[in-house]
PDB file of C-alpha atoms and ligand atoms in Angstrom:
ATOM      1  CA  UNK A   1       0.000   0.000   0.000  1.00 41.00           C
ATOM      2  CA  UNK A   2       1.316   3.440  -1.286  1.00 46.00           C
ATOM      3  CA  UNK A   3       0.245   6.966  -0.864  1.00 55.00           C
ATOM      4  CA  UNK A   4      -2.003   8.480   1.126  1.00 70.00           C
ATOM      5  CA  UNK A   5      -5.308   7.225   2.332  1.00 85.00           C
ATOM      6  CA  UNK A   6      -8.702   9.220   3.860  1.00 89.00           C
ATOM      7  CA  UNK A   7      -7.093   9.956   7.268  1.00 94.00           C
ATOM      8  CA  UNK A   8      -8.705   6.428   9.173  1.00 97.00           C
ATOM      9  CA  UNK A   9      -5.491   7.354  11.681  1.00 98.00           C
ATOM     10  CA  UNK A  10      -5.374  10.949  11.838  1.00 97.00           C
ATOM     11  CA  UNK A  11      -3.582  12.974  14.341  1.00 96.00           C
ATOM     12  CA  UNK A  12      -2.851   9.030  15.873  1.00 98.00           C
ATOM     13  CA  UNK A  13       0.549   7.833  17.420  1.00 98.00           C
ATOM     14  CA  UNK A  14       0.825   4.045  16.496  1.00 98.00           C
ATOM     15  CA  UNK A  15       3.904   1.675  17.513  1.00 99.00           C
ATOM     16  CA  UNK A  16       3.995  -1.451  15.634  1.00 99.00           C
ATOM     17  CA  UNK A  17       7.010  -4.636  16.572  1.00 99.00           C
ATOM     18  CA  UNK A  18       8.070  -6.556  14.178  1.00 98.00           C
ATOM     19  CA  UNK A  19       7.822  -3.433  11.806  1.00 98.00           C
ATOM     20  CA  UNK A  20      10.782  -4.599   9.836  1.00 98.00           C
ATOM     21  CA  UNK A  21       9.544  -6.951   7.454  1.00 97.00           C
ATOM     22  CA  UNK A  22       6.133  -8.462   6.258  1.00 97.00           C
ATOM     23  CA  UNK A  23       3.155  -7.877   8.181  1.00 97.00           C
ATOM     24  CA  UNK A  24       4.590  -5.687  10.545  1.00 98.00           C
ATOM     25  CA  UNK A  25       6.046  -3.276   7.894  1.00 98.00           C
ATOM     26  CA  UNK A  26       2.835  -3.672   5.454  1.00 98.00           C
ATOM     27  CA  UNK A  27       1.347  -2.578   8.243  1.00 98.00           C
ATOM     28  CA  UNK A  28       3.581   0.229   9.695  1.00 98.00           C
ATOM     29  CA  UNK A  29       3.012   1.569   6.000  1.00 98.00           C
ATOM     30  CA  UNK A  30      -0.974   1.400   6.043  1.00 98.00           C
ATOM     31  CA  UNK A  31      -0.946   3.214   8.715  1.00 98.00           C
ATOM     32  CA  UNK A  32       1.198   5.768   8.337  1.00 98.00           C
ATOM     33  CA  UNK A  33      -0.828   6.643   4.831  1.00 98.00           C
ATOM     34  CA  UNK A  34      -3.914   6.626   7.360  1.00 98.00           C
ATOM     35  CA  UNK A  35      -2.347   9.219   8.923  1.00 98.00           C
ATOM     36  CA  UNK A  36      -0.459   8.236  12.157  1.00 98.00           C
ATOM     37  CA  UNK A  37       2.707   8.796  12.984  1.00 98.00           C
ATOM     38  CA  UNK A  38       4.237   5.136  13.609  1.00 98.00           C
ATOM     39  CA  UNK A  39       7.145   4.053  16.035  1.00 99.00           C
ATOM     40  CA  UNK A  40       8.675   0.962  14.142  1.00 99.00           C
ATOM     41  CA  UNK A  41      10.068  -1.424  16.466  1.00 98.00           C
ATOM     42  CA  UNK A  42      12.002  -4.242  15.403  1.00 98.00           C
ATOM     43  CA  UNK A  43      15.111  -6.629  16.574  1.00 98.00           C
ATOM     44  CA  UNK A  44      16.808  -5.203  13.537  1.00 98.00           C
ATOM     45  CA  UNK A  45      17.777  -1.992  14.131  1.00 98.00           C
ATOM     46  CA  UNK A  46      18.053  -1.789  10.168  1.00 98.00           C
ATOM     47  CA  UNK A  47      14.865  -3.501   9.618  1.00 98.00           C
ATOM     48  CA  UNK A  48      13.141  -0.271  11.135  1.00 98.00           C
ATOM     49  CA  UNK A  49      14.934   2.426   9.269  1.00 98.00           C
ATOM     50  CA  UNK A  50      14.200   0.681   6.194  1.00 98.00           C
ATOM     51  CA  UNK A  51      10.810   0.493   6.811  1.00 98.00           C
ATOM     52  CA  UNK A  52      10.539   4.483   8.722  1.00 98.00           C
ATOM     53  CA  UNK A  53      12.415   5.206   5.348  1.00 98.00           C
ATOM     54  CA  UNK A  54       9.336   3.836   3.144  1.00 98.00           C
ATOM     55  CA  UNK A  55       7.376   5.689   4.812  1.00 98.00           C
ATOM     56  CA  UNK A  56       9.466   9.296   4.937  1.00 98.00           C
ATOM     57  CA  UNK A  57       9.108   8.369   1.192  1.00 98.00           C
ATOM     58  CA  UNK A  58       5.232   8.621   1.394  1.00 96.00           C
ATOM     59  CA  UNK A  59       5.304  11.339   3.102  1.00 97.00           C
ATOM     60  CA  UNK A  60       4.029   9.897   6.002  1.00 98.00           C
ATOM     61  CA  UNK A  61       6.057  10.477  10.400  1.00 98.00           C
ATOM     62  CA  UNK A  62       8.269   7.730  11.787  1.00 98.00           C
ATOM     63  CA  UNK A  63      10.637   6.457  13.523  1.00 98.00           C
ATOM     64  CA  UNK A  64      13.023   3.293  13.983  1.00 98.00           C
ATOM     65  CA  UNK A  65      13.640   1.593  17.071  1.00 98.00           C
ATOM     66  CA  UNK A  66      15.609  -1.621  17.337  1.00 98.00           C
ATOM     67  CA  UNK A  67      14.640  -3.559  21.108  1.00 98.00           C
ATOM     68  CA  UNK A  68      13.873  -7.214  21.976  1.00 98.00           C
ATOM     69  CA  UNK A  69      10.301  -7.566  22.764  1.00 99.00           C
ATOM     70  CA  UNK A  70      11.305  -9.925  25.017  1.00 98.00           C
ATOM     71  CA  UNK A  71      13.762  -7.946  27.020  1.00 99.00           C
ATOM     72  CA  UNK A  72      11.873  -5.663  29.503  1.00 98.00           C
ATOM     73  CA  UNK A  73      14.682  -2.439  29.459  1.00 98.00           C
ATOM     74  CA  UNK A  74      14.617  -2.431  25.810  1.00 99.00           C
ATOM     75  CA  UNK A  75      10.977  -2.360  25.232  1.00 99.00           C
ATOM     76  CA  UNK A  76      10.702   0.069  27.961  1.00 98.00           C
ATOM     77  CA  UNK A  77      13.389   2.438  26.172  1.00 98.00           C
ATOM     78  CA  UNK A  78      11.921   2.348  23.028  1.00 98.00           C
ATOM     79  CA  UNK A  79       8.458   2.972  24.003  1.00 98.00           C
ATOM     80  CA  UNK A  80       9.621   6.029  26.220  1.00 98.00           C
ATOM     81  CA  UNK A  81      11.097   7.102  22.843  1.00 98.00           C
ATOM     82  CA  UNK A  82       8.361   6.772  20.630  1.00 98.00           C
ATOM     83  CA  UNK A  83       6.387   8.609  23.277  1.00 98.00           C
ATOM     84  CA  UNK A  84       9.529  11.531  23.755  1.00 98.00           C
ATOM     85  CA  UNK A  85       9.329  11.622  19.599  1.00 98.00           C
ATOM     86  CA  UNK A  86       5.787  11.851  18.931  1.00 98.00           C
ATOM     87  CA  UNK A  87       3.722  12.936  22.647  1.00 98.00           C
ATOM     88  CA  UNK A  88       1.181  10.484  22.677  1.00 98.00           C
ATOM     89  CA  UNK A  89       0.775   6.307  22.351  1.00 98.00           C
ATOM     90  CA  UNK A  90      -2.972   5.578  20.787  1.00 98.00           C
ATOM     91  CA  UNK A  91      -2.332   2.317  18.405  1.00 98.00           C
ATOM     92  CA  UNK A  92      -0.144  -0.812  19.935  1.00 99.00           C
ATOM     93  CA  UNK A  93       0.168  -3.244  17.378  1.00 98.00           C
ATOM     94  CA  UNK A  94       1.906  -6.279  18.943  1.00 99.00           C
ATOM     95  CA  UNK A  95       2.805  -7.747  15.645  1.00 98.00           C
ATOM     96  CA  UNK A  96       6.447  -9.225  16.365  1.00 98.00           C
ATOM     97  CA  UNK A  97       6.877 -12.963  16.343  1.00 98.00           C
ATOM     98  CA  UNK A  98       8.802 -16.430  16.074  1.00 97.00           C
ATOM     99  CA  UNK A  99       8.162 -19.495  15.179  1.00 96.00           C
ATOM    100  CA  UNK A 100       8.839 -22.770  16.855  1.00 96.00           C
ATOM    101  CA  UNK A 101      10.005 -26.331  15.217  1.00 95.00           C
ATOM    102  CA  UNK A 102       8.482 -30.051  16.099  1.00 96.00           C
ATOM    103  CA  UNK A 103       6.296 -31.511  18.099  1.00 97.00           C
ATOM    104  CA  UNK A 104       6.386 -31.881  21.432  1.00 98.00           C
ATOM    105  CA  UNK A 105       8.225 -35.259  21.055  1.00 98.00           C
ATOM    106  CA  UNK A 106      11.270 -33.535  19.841  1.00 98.00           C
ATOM    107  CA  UNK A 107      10.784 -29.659  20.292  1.00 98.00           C
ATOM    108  CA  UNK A 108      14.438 -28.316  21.656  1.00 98.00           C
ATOM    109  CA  UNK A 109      13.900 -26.567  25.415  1.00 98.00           C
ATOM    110  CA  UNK A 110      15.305 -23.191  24.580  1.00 98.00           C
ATOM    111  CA  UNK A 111      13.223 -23.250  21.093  1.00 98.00           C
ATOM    112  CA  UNK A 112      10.458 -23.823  23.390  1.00 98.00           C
ATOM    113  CA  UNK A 113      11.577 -20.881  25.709  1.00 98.00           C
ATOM    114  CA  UNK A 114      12.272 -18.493  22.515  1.00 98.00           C
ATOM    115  CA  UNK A 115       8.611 -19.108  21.026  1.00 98.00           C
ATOM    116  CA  UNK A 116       7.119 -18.063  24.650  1.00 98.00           C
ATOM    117  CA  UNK A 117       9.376 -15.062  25.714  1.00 98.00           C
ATOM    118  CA  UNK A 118       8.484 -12.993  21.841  1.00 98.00           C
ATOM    119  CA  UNK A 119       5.313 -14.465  21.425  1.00 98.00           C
ATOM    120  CA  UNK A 120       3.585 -14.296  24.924  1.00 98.00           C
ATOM    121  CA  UNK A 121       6.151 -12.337  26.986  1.00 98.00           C
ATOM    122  CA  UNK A 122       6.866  -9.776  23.937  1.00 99.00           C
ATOM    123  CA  UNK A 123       2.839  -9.240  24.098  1.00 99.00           C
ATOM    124  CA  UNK A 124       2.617  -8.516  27.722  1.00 99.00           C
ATOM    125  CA  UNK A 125       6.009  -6.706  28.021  1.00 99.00           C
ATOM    126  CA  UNK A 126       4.830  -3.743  24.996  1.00 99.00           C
ATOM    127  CA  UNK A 127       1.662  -3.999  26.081  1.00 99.00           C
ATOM    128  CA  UNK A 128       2.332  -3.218  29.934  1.00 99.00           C
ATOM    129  CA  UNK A 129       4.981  -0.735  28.801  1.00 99.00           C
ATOM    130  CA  UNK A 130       3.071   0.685  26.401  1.00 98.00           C
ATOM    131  CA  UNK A 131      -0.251   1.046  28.805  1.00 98.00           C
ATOM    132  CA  UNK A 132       1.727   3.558  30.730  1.00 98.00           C
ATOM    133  CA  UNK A 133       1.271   5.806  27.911  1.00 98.00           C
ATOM    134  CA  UNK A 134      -1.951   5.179  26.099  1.00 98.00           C
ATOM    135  CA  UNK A 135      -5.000   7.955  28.506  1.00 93.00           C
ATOM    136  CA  UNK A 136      -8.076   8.007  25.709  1.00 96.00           C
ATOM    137  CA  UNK A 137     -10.118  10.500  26.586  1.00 93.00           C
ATOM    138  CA  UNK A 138     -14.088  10.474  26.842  1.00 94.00           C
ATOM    139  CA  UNK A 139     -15.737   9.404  24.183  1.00 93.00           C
ATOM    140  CA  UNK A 140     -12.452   8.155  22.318  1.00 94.00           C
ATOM    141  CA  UNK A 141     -10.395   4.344  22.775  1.00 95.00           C
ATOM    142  CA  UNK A 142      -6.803   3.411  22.425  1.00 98.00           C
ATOM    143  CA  UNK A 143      -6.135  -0.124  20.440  1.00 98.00           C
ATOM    144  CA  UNK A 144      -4.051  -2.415  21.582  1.00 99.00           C
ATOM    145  CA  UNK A 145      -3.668  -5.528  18.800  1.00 99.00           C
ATOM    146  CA  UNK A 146      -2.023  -8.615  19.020  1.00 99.00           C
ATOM    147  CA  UNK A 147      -0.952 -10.837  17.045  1.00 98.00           C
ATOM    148  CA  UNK A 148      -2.473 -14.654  17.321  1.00 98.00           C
ATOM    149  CA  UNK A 149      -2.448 -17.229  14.574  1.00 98.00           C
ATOM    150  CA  UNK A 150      -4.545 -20.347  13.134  1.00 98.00           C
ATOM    151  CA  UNK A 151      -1.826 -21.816  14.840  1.00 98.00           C
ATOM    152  CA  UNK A 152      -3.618 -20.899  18.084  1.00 98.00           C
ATOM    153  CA  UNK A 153      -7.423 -22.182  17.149  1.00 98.00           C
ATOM    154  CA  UNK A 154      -6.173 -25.457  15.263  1.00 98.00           C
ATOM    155  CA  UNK A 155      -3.321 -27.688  15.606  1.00 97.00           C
ATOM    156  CA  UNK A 156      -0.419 -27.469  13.213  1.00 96.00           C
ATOM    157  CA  UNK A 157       2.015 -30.416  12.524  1.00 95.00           C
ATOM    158  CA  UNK A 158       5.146 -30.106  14.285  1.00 95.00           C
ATOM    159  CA  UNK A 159       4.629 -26.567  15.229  1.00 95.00           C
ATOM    160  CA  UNK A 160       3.963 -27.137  19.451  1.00 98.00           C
ATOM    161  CA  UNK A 161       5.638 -24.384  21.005  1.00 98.00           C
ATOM    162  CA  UNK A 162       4.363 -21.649  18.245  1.00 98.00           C
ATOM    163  CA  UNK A 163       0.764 -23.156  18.682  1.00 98.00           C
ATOM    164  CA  UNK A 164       0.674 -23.177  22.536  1.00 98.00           C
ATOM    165  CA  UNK A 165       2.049 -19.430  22.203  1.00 98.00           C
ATOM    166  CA  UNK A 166      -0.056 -18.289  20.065  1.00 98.00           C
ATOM    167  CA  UNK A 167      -3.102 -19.893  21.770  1.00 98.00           C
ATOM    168  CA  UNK A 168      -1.627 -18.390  25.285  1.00 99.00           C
ATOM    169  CA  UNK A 169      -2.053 -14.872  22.937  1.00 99.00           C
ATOM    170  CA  UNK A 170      -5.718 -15.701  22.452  1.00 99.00           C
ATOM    171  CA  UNK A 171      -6.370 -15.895  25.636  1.00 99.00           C
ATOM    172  CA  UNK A 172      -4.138 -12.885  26.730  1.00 99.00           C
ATOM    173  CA  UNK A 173      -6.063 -10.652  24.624  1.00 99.00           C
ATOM    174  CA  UNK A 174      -9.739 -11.508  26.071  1.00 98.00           C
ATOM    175  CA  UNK A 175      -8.119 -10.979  29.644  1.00 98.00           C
ATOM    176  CA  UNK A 176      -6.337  -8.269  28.499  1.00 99.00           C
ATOM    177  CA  UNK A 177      -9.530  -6.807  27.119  1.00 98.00           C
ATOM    178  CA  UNK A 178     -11.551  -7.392  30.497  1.00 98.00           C
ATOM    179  CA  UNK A 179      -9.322  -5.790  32.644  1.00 98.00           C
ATOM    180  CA  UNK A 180      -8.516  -2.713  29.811  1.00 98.00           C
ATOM    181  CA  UNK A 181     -12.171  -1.740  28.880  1.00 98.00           C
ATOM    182  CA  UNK A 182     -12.455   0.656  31.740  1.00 97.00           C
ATOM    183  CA  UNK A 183      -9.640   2.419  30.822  1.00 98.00           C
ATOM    184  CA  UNK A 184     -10.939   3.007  27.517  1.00 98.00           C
ATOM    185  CA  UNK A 185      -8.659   0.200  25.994  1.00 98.00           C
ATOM    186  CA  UNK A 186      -9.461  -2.046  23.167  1.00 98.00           C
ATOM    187  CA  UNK A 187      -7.668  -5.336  22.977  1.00 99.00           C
ATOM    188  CA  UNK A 188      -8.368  -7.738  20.030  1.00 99.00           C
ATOM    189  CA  UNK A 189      -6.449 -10.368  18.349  1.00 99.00           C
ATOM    190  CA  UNK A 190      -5.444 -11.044  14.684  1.00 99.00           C
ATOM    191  CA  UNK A 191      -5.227 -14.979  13.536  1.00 98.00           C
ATOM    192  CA  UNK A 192      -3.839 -14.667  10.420  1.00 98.00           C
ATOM    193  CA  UNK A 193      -3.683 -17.984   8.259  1.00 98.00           C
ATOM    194  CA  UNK A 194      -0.517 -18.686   6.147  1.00 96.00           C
ATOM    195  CA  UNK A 195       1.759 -15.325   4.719  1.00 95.00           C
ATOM    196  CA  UNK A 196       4.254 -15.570   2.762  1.00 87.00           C
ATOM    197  CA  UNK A 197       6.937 -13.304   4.998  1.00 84.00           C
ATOM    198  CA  UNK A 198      10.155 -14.286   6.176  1.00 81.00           C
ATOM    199  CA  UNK A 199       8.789 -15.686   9.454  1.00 81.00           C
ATOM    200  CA  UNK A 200       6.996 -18.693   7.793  1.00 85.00           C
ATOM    201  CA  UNK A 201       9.858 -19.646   5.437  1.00 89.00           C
ATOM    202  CA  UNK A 202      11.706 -22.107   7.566  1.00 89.00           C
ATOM    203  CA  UNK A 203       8.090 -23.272   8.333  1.00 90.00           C
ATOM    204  CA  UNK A 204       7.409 -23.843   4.580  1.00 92.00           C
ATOM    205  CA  UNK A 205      10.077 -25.433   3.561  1.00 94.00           C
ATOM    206  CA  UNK A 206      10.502 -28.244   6.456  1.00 91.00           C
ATOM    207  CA  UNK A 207       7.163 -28.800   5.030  1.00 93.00           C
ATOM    208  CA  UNK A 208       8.311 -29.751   1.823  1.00 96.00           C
ATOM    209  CA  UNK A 209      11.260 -31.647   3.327  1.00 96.00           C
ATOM    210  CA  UNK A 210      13.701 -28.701   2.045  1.00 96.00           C
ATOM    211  CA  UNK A 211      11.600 -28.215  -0.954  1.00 96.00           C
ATOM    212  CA  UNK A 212       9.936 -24.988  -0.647  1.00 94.00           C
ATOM    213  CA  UNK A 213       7.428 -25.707  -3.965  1.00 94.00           C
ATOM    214  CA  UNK A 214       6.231 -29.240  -1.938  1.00 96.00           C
ATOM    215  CA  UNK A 215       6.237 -26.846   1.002  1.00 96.00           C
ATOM    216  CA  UNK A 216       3.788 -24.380  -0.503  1.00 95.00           C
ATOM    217  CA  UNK A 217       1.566 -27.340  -2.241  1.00 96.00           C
ATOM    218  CA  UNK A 218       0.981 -29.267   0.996  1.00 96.00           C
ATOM    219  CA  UNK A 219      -0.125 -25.482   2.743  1.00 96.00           C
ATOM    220  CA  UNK A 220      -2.062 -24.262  -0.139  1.00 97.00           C
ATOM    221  CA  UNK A 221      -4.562 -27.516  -0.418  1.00 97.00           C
ATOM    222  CA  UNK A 222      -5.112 -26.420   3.824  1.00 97.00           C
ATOM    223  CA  UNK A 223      -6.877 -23.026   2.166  1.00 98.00           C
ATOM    224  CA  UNK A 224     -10.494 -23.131   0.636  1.00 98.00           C
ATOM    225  CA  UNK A 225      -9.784 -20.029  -0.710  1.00 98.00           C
ATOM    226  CA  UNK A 226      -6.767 -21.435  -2.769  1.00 97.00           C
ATOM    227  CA  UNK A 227      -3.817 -19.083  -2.161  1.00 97.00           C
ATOM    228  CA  UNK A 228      -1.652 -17.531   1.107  1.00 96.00           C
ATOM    229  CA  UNK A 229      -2.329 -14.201   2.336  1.00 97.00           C
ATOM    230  CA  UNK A 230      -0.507 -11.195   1.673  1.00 97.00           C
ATOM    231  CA  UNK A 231       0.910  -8.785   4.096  1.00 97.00           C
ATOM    232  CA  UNK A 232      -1.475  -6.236   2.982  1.00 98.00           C
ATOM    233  CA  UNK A 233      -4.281  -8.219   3.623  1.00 98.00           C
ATOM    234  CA  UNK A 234      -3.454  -8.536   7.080  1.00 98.00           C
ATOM    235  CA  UNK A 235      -2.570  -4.889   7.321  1.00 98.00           C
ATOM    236  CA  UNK A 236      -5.717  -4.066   6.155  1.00 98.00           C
ATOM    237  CA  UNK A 237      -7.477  -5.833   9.151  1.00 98.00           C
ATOM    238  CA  UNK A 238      -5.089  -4.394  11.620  1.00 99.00           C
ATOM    239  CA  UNK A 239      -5.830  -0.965  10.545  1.00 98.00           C
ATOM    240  CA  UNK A 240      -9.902  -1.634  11.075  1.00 98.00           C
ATOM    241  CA  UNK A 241      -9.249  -2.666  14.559  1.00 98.00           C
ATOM    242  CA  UNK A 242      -6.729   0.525  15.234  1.00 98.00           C
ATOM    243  CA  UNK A 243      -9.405   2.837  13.666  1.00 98.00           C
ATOM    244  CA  UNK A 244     -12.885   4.338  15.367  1.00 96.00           C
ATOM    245  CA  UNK A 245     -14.486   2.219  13.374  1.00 97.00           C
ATOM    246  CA  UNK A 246     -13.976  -1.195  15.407  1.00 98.00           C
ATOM    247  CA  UNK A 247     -14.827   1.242  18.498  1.00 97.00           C
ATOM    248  CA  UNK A 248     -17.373  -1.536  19.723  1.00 97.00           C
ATOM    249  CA  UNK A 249     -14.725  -4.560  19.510  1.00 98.00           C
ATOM    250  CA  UNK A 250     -12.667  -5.579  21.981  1.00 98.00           C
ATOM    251  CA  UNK A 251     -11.900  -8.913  23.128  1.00 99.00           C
ATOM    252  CA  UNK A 252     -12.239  -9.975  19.186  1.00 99.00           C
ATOM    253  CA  UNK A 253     -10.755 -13.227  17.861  1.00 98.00           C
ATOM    254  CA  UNK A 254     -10.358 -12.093  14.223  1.00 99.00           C
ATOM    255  CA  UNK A 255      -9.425 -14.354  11.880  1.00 98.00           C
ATOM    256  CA  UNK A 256      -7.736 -13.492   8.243  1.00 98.00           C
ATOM    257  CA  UNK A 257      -7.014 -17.188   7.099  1.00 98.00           C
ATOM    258  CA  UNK A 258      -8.871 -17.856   3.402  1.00 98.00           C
ATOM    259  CA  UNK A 259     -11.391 -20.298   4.935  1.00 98.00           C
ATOM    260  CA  UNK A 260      -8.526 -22.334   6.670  1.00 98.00           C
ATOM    261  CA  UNK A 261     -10.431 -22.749   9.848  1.00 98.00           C
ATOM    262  CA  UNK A 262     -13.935 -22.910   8.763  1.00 98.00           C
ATOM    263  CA  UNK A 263     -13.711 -26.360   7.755  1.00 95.00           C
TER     264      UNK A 263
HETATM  265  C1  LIG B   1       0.740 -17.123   9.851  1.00 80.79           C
HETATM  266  C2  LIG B   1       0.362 -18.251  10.705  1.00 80.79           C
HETATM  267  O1  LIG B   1       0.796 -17.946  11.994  1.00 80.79           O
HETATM  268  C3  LIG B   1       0.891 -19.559  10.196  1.00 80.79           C
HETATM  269  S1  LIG B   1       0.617 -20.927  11.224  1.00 80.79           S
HETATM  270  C4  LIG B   1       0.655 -22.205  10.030  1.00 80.79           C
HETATM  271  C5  LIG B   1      -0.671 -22.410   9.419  1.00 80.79           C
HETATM  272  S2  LIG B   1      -0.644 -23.593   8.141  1.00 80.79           S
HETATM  273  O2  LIG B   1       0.433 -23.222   7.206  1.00 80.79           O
HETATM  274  O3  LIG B   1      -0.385 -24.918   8.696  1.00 80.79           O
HETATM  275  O4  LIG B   1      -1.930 -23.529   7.493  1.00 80.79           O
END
């Protein structure tokens, strides 16, 4: 998505992890053209500037910031610094991720520990950081969104730690949205089916045995609507839930997955 849109995120202060690449930058982007100045957080400090860069090009405000969402001090720092740069925190989009490899039968410990610490931890860690920042006033909501997956509705072959992260996200968002809704907080969770971004390439391929075509076959025939997302796709249902116009939804389970779980 390029150039400028109708202003869904005007005069809005949006920090988005994982900004660096696929979903996460689509979505820094959309936003930014929407009108809101975006804070793009990723563990690649040159992930982020490439991505604030796109969007300098458009025209659009932002800045990098390179932090582990898993590492309390960093997050901290960079959402003090999004909030120094740009005075305000209304659109958290907890977007950064891992994946995990096997099943529980042969899942390494410390994969296990990496899935949980940026999938869960990461969401609670910018979340409570950023919560320090994000005052709505009457009549108006902040939007906190996190990032789920199919993964956490339906099992996924030798995926274990990713799915049992992804499902603890699930349920951190509806308890997250509980406690929040006084405060004027929306919380609501993305499950996005199968994207072709970096993150799901290693899952692809040891699909396909090394072969990322077999990969991609044995996925695709998982999706009634015959094809993976796109980043933009996605990006296009995170910006509905950071807008006024989801301003009834929180506690949503949203899914964006071509049919996969329907059947
Ligand atoms: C993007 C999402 O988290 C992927 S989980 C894997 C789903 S599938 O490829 O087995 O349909």
């Amino acid at each position: 998505m390029t150039g400028t849109g109708i202003g869904r995120l005007a005069g809005k202060v949006a920090l988005v992890t994982g900004g660096g690449s696929g979903i996460g930058q689509a979505s820094a982007l959309r936003f930014a053209a929407e009108g809101a100045a975006v804070a793009v957080l990723d563990l690649r400090e040159e992930a982020a500037a490439e991505t604030a860069a796109l969007i300098a090009k458009q025209d659009g405000q932002a800045i990098a910031l390179a932090a582990d969402v898993s590492n309390a001090a960093q997050v901290e720092e960079a959402v003090t610094r999004a909030v120094t740069e740009f005075g305000r925190l209304d659109v958290l989009y907890n977007n950064a991720g891992v994946d995990s490899r096997g099943s529980v039968a042969v899942a390494e410990e410390d994969n296990w520990d990496l899935s949980f610490a940026v999938n869960a931890k990461g969401t609670f860690l910018c979340s409570r950081a950023a919560l320090r920042h994000m005052d709505p006033a009457e009549g108006e909501t902040a939007s906190i969104i996190n990032q789920g997956s199919v993964a956490g509705l339906v099992g996924v072959p030798n995926f274990a730690a990713y799915c049992a992260a992804k499902g603890a996200v699930i349920a951190l968002t509806r308890s997250m949205a509980v406690d929040l809704a006084p405060r004027r907080v929306r919380v609501n969770v993305i499950c996005p089916g199968t994207v072709f971004t970096p993150l799901m390439e290693p899952m692809l391929r040891a699909r396909g045995d090394g072969d990322m075509a077999a990969g991609l076959a044995k996925t695709l025939v998982k999706y009634p609507i015959g094809r993976l997302g796109t980043p933009e796709e996605i990006a296009n249902v995170a910006l509905f839930l950071a807008s006024d116009e989801a301003s009834f939804m929180t506690g949503a389970v949203v899914t964006a997955d071509g049919g996969m779980t329907a059947q």
